[in-house]
Coordinates of N, CA and C in Angstrom, one line a residue:
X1 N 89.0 123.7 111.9 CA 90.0 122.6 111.8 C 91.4 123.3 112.0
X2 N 91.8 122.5 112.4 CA 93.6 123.2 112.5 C 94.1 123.6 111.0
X3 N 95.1 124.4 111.3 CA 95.6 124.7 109.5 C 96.6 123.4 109.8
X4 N 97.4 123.3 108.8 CA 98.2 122.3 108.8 C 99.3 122.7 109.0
X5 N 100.1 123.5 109.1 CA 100.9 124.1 109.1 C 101.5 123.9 110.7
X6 N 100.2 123.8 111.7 CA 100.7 124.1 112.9 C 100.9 122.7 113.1
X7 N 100.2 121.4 112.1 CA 100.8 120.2 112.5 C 102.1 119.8 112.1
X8 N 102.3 120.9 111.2 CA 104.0 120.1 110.8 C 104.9 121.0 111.6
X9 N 104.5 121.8 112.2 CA 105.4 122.4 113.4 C 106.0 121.8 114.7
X10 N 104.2 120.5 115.1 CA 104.4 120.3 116.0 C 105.4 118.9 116.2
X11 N 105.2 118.4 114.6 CA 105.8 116.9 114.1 C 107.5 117.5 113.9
X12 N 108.0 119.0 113.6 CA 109.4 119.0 113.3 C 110.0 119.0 115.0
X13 N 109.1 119.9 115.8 CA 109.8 120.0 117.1 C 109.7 118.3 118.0
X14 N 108.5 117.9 117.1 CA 109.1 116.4 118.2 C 110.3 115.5 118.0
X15 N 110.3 116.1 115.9 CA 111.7 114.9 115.6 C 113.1 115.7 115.7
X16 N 112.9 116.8 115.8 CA 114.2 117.5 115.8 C 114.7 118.0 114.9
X17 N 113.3 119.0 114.4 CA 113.6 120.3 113.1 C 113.2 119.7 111.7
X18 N 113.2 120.9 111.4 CA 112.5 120.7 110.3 C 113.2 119.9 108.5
X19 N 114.7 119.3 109.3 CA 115.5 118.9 108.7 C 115.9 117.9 108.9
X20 N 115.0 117.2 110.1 CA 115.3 116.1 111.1 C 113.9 115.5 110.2
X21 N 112.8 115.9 110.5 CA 111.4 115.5 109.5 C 111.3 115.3 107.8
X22 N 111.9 116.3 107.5 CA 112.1 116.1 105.9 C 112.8 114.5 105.7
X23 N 113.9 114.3 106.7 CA 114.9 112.4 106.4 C 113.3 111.5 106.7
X24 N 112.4 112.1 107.7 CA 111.6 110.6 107.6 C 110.6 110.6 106.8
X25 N 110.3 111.4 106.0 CA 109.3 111.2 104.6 C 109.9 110.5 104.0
X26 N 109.2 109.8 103.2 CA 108.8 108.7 102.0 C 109.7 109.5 100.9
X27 N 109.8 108.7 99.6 CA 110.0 109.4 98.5 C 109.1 109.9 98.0
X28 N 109.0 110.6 97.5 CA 107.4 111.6 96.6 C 107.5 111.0 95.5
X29 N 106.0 110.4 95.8 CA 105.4 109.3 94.9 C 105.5 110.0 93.7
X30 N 105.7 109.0 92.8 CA 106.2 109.2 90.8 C 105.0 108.6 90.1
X31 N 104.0 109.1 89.8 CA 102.9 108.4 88.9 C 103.7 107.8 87.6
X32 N 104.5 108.1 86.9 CA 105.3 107.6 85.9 C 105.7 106.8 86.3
X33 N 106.6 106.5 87.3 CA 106.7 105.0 87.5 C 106.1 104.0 87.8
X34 N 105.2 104.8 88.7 CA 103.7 103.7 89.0 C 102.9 103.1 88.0
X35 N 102.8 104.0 87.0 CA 102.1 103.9 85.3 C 103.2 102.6 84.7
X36 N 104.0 102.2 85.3 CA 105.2 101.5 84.3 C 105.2 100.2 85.2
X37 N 104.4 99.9 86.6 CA 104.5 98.7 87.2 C 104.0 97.8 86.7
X38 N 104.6 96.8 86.2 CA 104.1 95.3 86.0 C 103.1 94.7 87.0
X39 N 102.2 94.5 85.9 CA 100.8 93.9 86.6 C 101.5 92.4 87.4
X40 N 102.6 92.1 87.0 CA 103.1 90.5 87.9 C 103.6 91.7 89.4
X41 N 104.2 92.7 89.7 CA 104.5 93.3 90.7 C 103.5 94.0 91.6
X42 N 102.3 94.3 90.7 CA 101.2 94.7 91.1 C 100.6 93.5 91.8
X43 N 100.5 92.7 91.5 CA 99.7 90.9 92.0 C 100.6 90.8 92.8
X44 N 102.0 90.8 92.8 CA 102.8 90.4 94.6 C 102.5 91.0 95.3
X45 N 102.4 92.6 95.1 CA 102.1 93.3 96.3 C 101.1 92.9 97.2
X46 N 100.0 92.8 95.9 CA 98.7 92.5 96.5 C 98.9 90.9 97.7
X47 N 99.3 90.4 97.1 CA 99.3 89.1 97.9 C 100.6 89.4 99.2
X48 N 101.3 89.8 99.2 CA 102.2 90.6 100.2 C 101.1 91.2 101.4
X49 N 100.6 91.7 100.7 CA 99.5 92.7 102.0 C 98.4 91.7 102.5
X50 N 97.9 91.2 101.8 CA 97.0 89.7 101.6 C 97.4 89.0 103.2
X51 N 99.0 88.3 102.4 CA 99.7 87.4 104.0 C 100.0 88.2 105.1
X52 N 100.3 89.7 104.6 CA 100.7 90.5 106.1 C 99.5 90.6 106.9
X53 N 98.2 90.9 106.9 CA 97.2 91.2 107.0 C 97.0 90.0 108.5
X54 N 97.4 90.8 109.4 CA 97.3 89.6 111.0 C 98.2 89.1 111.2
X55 N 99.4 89.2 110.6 CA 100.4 88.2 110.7 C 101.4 89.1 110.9
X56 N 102.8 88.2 111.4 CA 103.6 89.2 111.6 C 104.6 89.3 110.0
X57 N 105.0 90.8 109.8 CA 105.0 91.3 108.8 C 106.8 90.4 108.2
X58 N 107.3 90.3 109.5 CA 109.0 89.8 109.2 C 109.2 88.4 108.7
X59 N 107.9 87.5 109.1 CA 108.0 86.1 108.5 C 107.3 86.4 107.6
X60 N 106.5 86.9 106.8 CA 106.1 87.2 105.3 C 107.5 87.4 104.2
X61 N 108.1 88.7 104.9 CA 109.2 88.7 104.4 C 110.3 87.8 104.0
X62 N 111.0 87.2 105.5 CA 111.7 86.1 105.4 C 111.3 85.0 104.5
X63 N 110.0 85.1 104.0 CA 109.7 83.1 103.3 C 108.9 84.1 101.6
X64 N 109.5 85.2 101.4 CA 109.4 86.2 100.0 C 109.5 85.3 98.8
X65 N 111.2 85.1 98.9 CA 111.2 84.3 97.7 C 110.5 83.1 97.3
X66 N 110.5 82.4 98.9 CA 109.4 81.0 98.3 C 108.2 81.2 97.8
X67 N 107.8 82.6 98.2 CA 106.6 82.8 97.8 C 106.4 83.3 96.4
X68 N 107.2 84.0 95.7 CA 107.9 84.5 94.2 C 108.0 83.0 93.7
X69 N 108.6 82.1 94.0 CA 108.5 80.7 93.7 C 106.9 79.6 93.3
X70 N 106.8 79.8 94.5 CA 105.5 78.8 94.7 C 104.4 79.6 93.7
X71 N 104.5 81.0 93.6 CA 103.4 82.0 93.0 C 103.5 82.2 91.6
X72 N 104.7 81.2 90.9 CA 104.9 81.4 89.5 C 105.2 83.0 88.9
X73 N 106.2 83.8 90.3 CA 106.4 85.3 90.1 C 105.1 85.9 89.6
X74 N 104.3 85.8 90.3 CA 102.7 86.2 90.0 C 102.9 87.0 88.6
X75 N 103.0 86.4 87.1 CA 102.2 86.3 86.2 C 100.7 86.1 86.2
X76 N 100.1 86.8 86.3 CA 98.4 87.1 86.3 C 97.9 85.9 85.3
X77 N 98.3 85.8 83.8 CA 97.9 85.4 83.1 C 98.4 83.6 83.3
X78 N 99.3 83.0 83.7 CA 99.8 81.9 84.2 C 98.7 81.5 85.1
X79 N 98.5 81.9 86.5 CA 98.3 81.7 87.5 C 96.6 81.4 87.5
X80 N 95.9 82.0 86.4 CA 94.7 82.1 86.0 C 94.0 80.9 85.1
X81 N 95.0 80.4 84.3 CA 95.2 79.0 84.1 C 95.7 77.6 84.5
X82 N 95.7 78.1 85.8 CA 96.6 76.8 86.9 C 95.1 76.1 87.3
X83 N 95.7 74.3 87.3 CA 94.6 73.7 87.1 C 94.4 73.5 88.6
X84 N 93.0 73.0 89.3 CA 92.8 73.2 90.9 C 94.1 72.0 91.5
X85 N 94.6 71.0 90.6 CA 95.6 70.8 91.9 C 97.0 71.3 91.9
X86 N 96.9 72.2 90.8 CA 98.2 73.3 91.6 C 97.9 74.0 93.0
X87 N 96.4 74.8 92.9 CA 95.8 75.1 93.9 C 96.0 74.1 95.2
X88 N 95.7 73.3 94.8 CA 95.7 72.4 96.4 C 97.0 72.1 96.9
X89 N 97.8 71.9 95.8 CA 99.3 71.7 96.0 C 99.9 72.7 97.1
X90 N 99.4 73.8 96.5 CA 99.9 75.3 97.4 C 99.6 75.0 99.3
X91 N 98.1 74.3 99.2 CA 97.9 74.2 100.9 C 99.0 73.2 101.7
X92 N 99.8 72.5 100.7 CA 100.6 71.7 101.1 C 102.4 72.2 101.2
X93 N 102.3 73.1 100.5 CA 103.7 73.8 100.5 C 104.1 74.6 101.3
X94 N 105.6 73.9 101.6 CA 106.1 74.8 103.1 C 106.9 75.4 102.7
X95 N 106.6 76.6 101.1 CA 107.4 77.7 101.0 C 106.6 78.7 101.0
X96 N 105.6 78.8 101.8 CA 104.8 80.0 101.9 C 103.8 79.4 103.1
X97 N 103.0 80.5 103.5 CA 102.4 80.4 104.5 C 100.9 79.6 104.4
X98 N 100.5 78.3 104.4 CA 99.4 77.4 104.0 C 98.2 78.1 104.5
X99 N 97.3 79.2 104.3 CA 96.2 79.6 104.6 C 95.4 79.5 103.4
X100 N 94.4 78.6 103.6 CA 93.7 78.6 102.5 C 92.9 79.2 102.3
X101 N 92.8 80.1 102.5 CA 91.5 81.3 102.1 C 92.4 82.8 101.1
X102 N 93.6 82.9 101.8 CA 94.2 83.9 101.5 C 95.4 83.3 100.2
X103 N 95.6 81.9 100.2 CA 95.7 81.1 99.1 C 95.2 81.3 97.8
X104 N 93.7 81.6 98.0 CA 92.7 81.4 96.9 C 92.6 82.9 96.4
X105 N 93.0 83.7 97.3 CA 93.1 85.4 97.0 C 93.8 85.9 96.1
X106 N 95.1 84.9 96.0 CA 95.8 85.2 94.7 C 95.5 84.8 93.5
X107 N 94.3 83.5 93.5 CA 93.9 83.2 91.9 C 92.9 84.5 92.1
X108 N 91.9 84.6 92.7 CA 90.9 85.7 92.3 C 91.8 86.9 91.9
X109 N 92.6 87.7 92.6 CA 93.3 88.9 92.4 C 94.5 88.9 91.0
X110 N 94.7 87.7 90.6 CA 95.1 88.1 89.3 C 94.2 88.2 88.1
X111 N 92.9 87.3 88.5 CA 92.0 87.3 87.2 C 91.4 89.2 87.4
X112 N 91.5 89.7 88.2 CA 90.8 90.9 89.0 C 92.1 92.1 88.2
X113 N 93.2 91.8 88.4 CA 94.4 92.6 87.7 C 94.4 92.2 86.5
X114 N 94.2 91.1 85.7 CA 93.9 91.2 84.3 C 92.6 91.8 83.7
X115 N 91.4 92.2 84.7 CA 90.5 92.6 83.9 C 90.8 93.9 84.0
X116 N 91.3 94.5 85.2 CA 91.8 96.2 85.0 C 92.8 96.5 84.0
X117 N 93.7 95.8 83.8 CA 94.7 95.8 82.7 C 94.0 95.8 81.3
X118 N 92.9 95.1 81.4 CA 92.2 94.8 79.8 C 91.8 96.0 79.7
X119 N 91.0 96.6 80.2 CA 90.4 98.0 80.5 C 91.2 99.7 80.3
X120 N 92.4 99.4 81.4 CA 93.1 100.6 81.2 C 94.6 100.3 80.6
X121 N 95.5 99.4 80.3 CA 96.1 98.7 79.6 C 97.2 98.1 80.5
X122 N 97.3 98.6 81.8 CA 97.8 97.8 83.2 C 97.2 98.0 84.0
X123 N 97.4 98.1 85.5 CA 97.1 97.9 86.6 C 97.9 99.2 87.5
X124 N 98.7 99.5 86.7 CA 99.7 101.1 87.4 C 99.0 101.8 86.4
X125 N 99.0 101.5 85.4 CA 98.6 102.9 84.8 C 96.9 103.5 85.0
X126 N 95.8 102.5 85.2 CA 94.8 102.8 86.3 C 95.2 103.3 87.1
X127 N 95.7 102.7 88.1 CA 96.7 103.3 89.6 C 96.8 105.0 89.5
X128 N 97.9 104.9 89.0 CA 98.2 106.6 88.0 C 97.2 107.5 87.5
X129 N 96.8 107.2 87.1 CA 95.5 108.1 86.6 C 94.2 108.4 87.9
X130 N 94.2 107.7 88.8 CA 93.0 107.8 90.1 C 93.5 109.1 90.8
X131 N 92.5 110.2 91.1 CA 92.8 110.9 91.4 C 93.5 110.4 93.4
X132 N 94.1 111.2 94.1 CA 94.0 111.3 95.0 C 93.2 112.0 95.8
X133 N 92.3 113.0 95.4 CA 91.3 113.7 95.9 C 90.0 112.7 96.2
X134 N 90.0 110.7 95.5 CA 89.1 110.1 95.9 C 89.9 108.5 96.2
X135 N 90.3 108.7 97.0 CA 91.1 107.5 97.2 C 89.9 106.5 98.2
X136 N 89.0 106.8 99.0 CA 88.0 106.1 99.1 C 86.9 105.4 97.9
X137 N 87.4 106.2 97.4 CA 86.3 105.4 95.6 C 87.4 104.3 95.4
X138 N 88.8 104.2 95.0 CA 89.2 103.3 94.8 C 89.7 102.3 96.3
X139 N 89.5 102.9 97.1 CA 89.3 101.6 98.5 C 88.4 100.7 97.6
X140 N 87.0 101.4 97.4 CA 85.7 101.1 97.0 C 86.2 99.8 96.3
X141 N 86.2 100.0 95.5 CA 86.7 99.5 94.1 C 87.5 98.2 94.6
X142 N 88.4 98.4 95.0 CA 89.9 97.4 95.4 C 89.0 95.9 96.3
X143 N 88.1 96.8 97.3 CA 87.2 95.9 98.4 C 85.9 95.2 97.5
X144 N 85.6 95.8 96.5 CA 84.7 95.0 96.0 C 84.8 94.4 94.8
X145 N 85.8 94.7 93.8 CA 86.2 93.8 92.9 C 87.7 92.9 93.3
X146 N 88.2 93.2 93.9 CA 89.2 92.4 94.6 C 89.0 91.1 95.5
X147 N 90.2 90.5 96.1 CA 90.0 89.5 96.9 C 90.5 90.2 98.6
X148 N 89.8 89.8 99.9 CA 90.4 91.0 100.5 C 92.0 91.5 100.6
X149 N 91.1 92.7 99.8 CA 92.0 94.0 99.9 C 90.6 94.8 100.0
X150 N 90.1 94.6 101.6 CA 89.2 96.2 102.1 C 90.3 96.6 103.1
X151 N 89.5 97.6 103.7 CA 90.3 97.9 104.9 C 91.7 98.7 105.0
X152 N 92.4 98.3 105.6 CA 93.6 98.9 105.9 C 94.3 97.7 104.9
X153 N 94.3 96.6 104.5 CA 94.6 96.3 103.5 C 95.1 96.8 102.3
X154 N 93.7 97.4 101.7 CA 94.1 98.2 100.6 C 94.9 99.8 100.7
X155 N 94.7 100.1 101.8 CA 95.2 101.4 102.1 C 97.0 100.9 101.9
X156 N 97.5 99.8 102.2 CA 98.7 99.5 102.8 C 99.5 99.1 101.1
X157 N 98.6 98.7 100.6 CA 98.7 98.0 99.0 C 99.0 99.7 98.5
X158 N 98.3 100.3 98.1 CA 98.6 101.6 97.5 C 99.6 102.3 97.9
X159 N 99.8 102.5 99.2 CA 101.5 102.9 100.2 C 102.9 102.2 99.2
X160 N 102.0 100.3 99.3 CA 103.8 100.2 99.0 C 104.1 100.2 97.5
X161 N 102.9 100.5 96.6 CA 103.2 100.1 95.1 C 103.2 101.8 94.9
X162 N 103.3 102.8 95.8 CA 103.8 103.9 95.5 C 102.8 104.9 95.0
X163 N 101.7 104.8 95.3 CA 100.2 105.8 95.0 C 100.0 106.6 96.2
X164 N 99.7 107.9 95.7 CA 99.6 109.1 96.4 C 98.6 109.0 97.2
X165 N 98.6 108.9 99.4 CA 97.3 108.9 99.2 C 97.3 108.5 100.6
X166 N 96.9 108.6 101.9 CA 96.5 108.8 103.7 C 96.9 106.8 103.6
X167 N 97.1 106.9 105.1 CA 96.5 106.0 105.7 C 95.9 106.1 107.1
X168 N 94.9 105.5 107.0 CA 94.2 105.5 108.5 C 94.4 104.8 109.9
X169 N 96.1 105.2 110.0 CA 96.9 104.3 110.9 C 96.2 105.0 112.5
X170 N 96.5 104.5 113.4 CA 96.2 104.7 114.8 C 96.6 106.4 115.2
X171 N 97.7 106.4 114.7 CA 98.5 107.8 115.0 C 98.0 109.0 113.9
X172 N 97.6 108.1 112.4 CA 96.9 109.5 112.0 C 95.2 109.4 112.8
X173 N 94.9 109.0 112.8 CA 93.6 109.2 113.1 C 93.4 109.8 114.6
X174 N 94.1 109.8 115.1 CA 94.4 110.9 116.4 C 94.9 111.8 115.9
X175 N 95.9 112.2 115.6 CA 95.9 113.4 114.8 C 94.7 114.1 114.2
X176 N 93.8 113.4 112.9 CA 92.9 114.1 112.7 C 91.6 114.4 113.5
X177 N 91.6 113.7 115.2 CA 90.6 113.7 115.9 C 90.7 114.6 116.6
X178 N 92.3 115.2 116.6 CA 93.2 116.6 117.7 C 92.5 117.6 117.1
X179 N 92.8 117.5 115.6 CA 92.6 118.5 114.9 C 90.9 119.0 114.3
X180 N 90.4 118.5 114.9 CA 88.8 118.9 115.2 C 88.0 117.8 114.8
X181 N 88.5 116.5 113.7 CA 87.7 115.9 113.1 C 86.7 114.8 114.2
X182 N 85.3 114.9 113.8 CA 84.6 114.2 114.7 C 84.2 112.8 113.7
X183 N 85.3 112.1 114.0 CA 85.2 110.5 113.8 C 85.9 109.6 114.9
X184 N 85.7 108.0 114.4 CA 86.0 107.0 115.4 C 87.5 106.8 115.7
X185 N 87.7 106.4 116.9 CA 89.1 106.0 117.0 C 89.5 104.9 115.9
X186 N 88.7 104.1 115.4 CA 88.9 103.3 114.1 C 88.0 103.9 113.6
X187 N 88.7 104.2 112.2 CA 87.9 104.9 110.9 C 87.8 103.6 110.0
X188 N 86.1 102.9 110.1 CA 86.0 102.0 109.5 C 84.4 102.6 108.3
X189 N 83.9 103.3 109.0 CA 82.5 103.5 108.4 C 82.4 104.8 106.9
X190 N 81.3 104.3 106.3 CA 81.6 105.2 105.3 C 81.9 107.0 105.1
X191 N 81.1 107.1 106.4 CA 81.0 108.7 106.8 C 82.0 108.7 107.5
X192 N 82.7 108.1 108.3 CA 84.3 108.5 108.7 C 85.1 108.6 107.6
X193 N 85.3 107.6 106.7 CA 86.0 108.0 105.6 C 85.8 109.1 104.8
X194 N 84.8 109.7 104.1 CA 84.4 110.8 103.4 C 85.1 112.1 104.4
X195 N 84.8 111.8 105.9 CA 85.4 113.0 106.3 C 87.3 113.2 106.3
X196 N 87.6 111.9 106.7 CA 88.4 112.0 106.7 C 89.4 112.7 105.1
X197 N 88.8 112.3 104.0 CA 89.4 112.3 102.8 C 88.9 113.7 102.6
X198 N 88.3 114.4 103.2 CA 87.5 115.8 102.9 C 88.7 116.5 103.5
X199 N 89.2 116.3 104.5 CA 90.0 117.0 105.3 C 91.4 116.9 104.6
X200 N 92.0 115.9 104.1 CA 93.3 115.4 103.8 C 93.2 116.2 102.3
X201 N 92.1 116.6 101.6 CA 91.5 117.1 100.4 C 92.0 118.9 100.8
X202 N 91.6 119.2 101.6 CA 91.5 120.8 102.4 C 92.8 121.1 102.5
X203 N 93.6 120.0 103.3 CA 95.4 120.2 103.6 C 96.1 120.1 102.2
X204 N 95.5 119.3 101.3 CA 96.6 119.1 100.1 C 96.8 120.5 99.5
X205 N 95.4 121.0 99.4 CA 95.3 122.8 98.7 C 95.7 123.7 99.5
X206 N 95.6 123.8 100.6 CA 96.5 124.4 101.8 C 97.9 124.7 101.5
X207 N 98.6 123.5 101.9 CA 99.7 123.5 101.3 C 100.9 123.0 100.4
X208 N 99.5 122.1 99.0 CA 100.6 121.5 97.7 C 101.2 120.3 98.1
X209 N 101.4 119.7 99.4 CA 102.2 118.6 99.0 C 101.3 117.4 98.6
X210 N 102.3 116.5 98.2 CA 101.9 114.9 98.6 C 100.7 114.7 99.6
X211 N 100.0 113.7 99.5 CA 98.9 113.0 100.3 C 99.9 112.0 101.4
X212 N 100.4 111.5 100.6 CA 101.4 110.5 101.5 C 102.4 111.7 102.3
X213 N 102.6 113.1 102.0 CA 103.5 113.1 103.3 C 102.6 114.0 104.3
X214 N 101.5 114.4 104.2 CA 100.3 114.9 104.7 C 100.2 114.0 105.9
X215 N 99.9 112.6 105.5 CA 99.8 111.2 106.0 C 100.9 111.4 106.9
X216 N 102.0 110.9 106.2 CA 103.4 110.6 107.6 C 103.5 111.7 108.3
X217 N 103.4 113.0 108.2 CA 103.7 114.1 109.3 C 102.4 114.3 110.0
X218 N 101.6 114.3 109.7 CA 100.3 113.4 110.3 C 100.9 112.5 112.1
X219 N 101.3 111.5 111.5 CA 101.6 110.4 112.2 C 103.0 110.7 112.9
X220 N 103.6 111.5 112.6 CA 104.7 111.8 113.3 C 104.3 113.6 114.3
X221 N 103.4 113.4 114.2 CA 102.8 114.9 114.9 C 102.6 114.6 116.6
X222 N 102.0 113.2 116.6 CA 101.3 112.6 117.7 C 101.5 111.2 117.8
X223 N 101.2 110.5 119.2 CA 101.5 109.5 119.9 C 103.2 108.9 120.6
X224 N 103.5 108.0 120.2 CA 104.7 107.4 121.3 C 105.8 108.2 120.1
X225 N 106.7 109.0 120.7 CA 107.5 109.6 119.9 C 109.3 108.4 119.4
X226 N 108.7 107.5 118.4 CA 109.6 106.6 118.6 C 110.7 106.8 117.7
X227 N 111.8 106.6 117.8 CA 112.8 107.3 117.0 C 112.9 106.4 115.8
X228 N 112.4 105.3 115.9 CA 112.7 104.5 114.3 C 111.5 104.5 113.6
X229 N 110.4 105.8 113.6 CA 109.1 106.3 113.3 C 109.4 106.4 111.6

């Protein structure tokens, strides 16, 4: 496999040095503050990724607040005692986007964040504690005790609530396909994932950083070299 080293060489010379690449990394994820996220900020997110999920990401955005509105600021414990015609009420409200399937995702996913919370005493401080060396066990996890959050879903959920850890975007997955790994141009299957986490596992000890910036110089290594990357 390639060392890694020659991928962040080839990612500084496309952005323009090694000081031009360091501006487009992420902040380096803070498990302390992750440990401190409010299970109601943990439930938006989830339902954030929930509505993005096929949709375009700028009208999720733009109709935010109504959705912090209509969602009773996703309190877990509120929302889990809402009687079914609050529920239905929701399919009729034009401050959020009326899909009723992904509607219903947010009553399951807060009863789903209160039982993690019962367990480890929130929902970040689980978060915080999962190693990043098995971020496919907690895909696992997320896709089968969750409401959908499989997939690139969950991958995207962990990104924005600030957990250490790949995503299997288009551009990394070429990347890892350059760099010798024999998986799909979509990494959907169990054995592409194991590989792929084996390999992102190899680079982290290689060279100590972040999983997340592993990930983005990854993705800034290869494909359409676009300057708002």
């Amino acid at each position: 496999m390639t060392p890694f080293k020659t991928i962040r060489a080839r990612a500084e010379k496309r952005k323009g040095g090694p000081k031009a690449l360091e501006k487009l990394l992420p902040a380096k994820p803070d498990l302390k503050r992750l440990a401190k996220l409010g299970d109601d900020r943990i439930l938006a997110e989830m339902t954030k990724r929930v509505f993005c999920a096929g949709f375009a990401w700028s009208v999720i955005d733009s109709k935010w607040d109504g959705f912090e509105d209509a969602f009773l600021n996703f309190q877990p414990a509120e929302l889990t005692f809402q009687p079914e015609d609050y529920w239905d009420g929701l399919l009729r409200d034009a401050r959020i986007v009326r899909n009723g399937a992904k509607i219903m995702s947010v009553r399951d996913n807060a009863a789903f964040v209160q039982e993690i919370a019962k367990e480890h005493g929130s929902f970040g401080r689980f978060l915080a504690k999962w190693p990043s060396s098995d971020e496919i066990g907690l895909l696992d996890l997320l896709n089968k005790r969750g409401s959908r959050l499989g997939g690139n879903t969950g991958q995207m959920l962990l990104r924005f609530v600030g957990w250490d850890g790949f995503v299997t975007s288009r551009d990394v997955v070429a990347c890892l396909r350059d760099a010798g790994l024999d998986i799909a141009e979509e990494v959907k299957s169990k054995g592409d994932l194991a590989q792929v986490q084996a390999q992102f596992n190899a680079w982290a000890e290689e060279t100590g950083m972040p999983y997340t910036y592993l990930s983005r110089i990854c993705a800034l290594s290869v494909g359409e070299n676009r300057s708002d990357h």
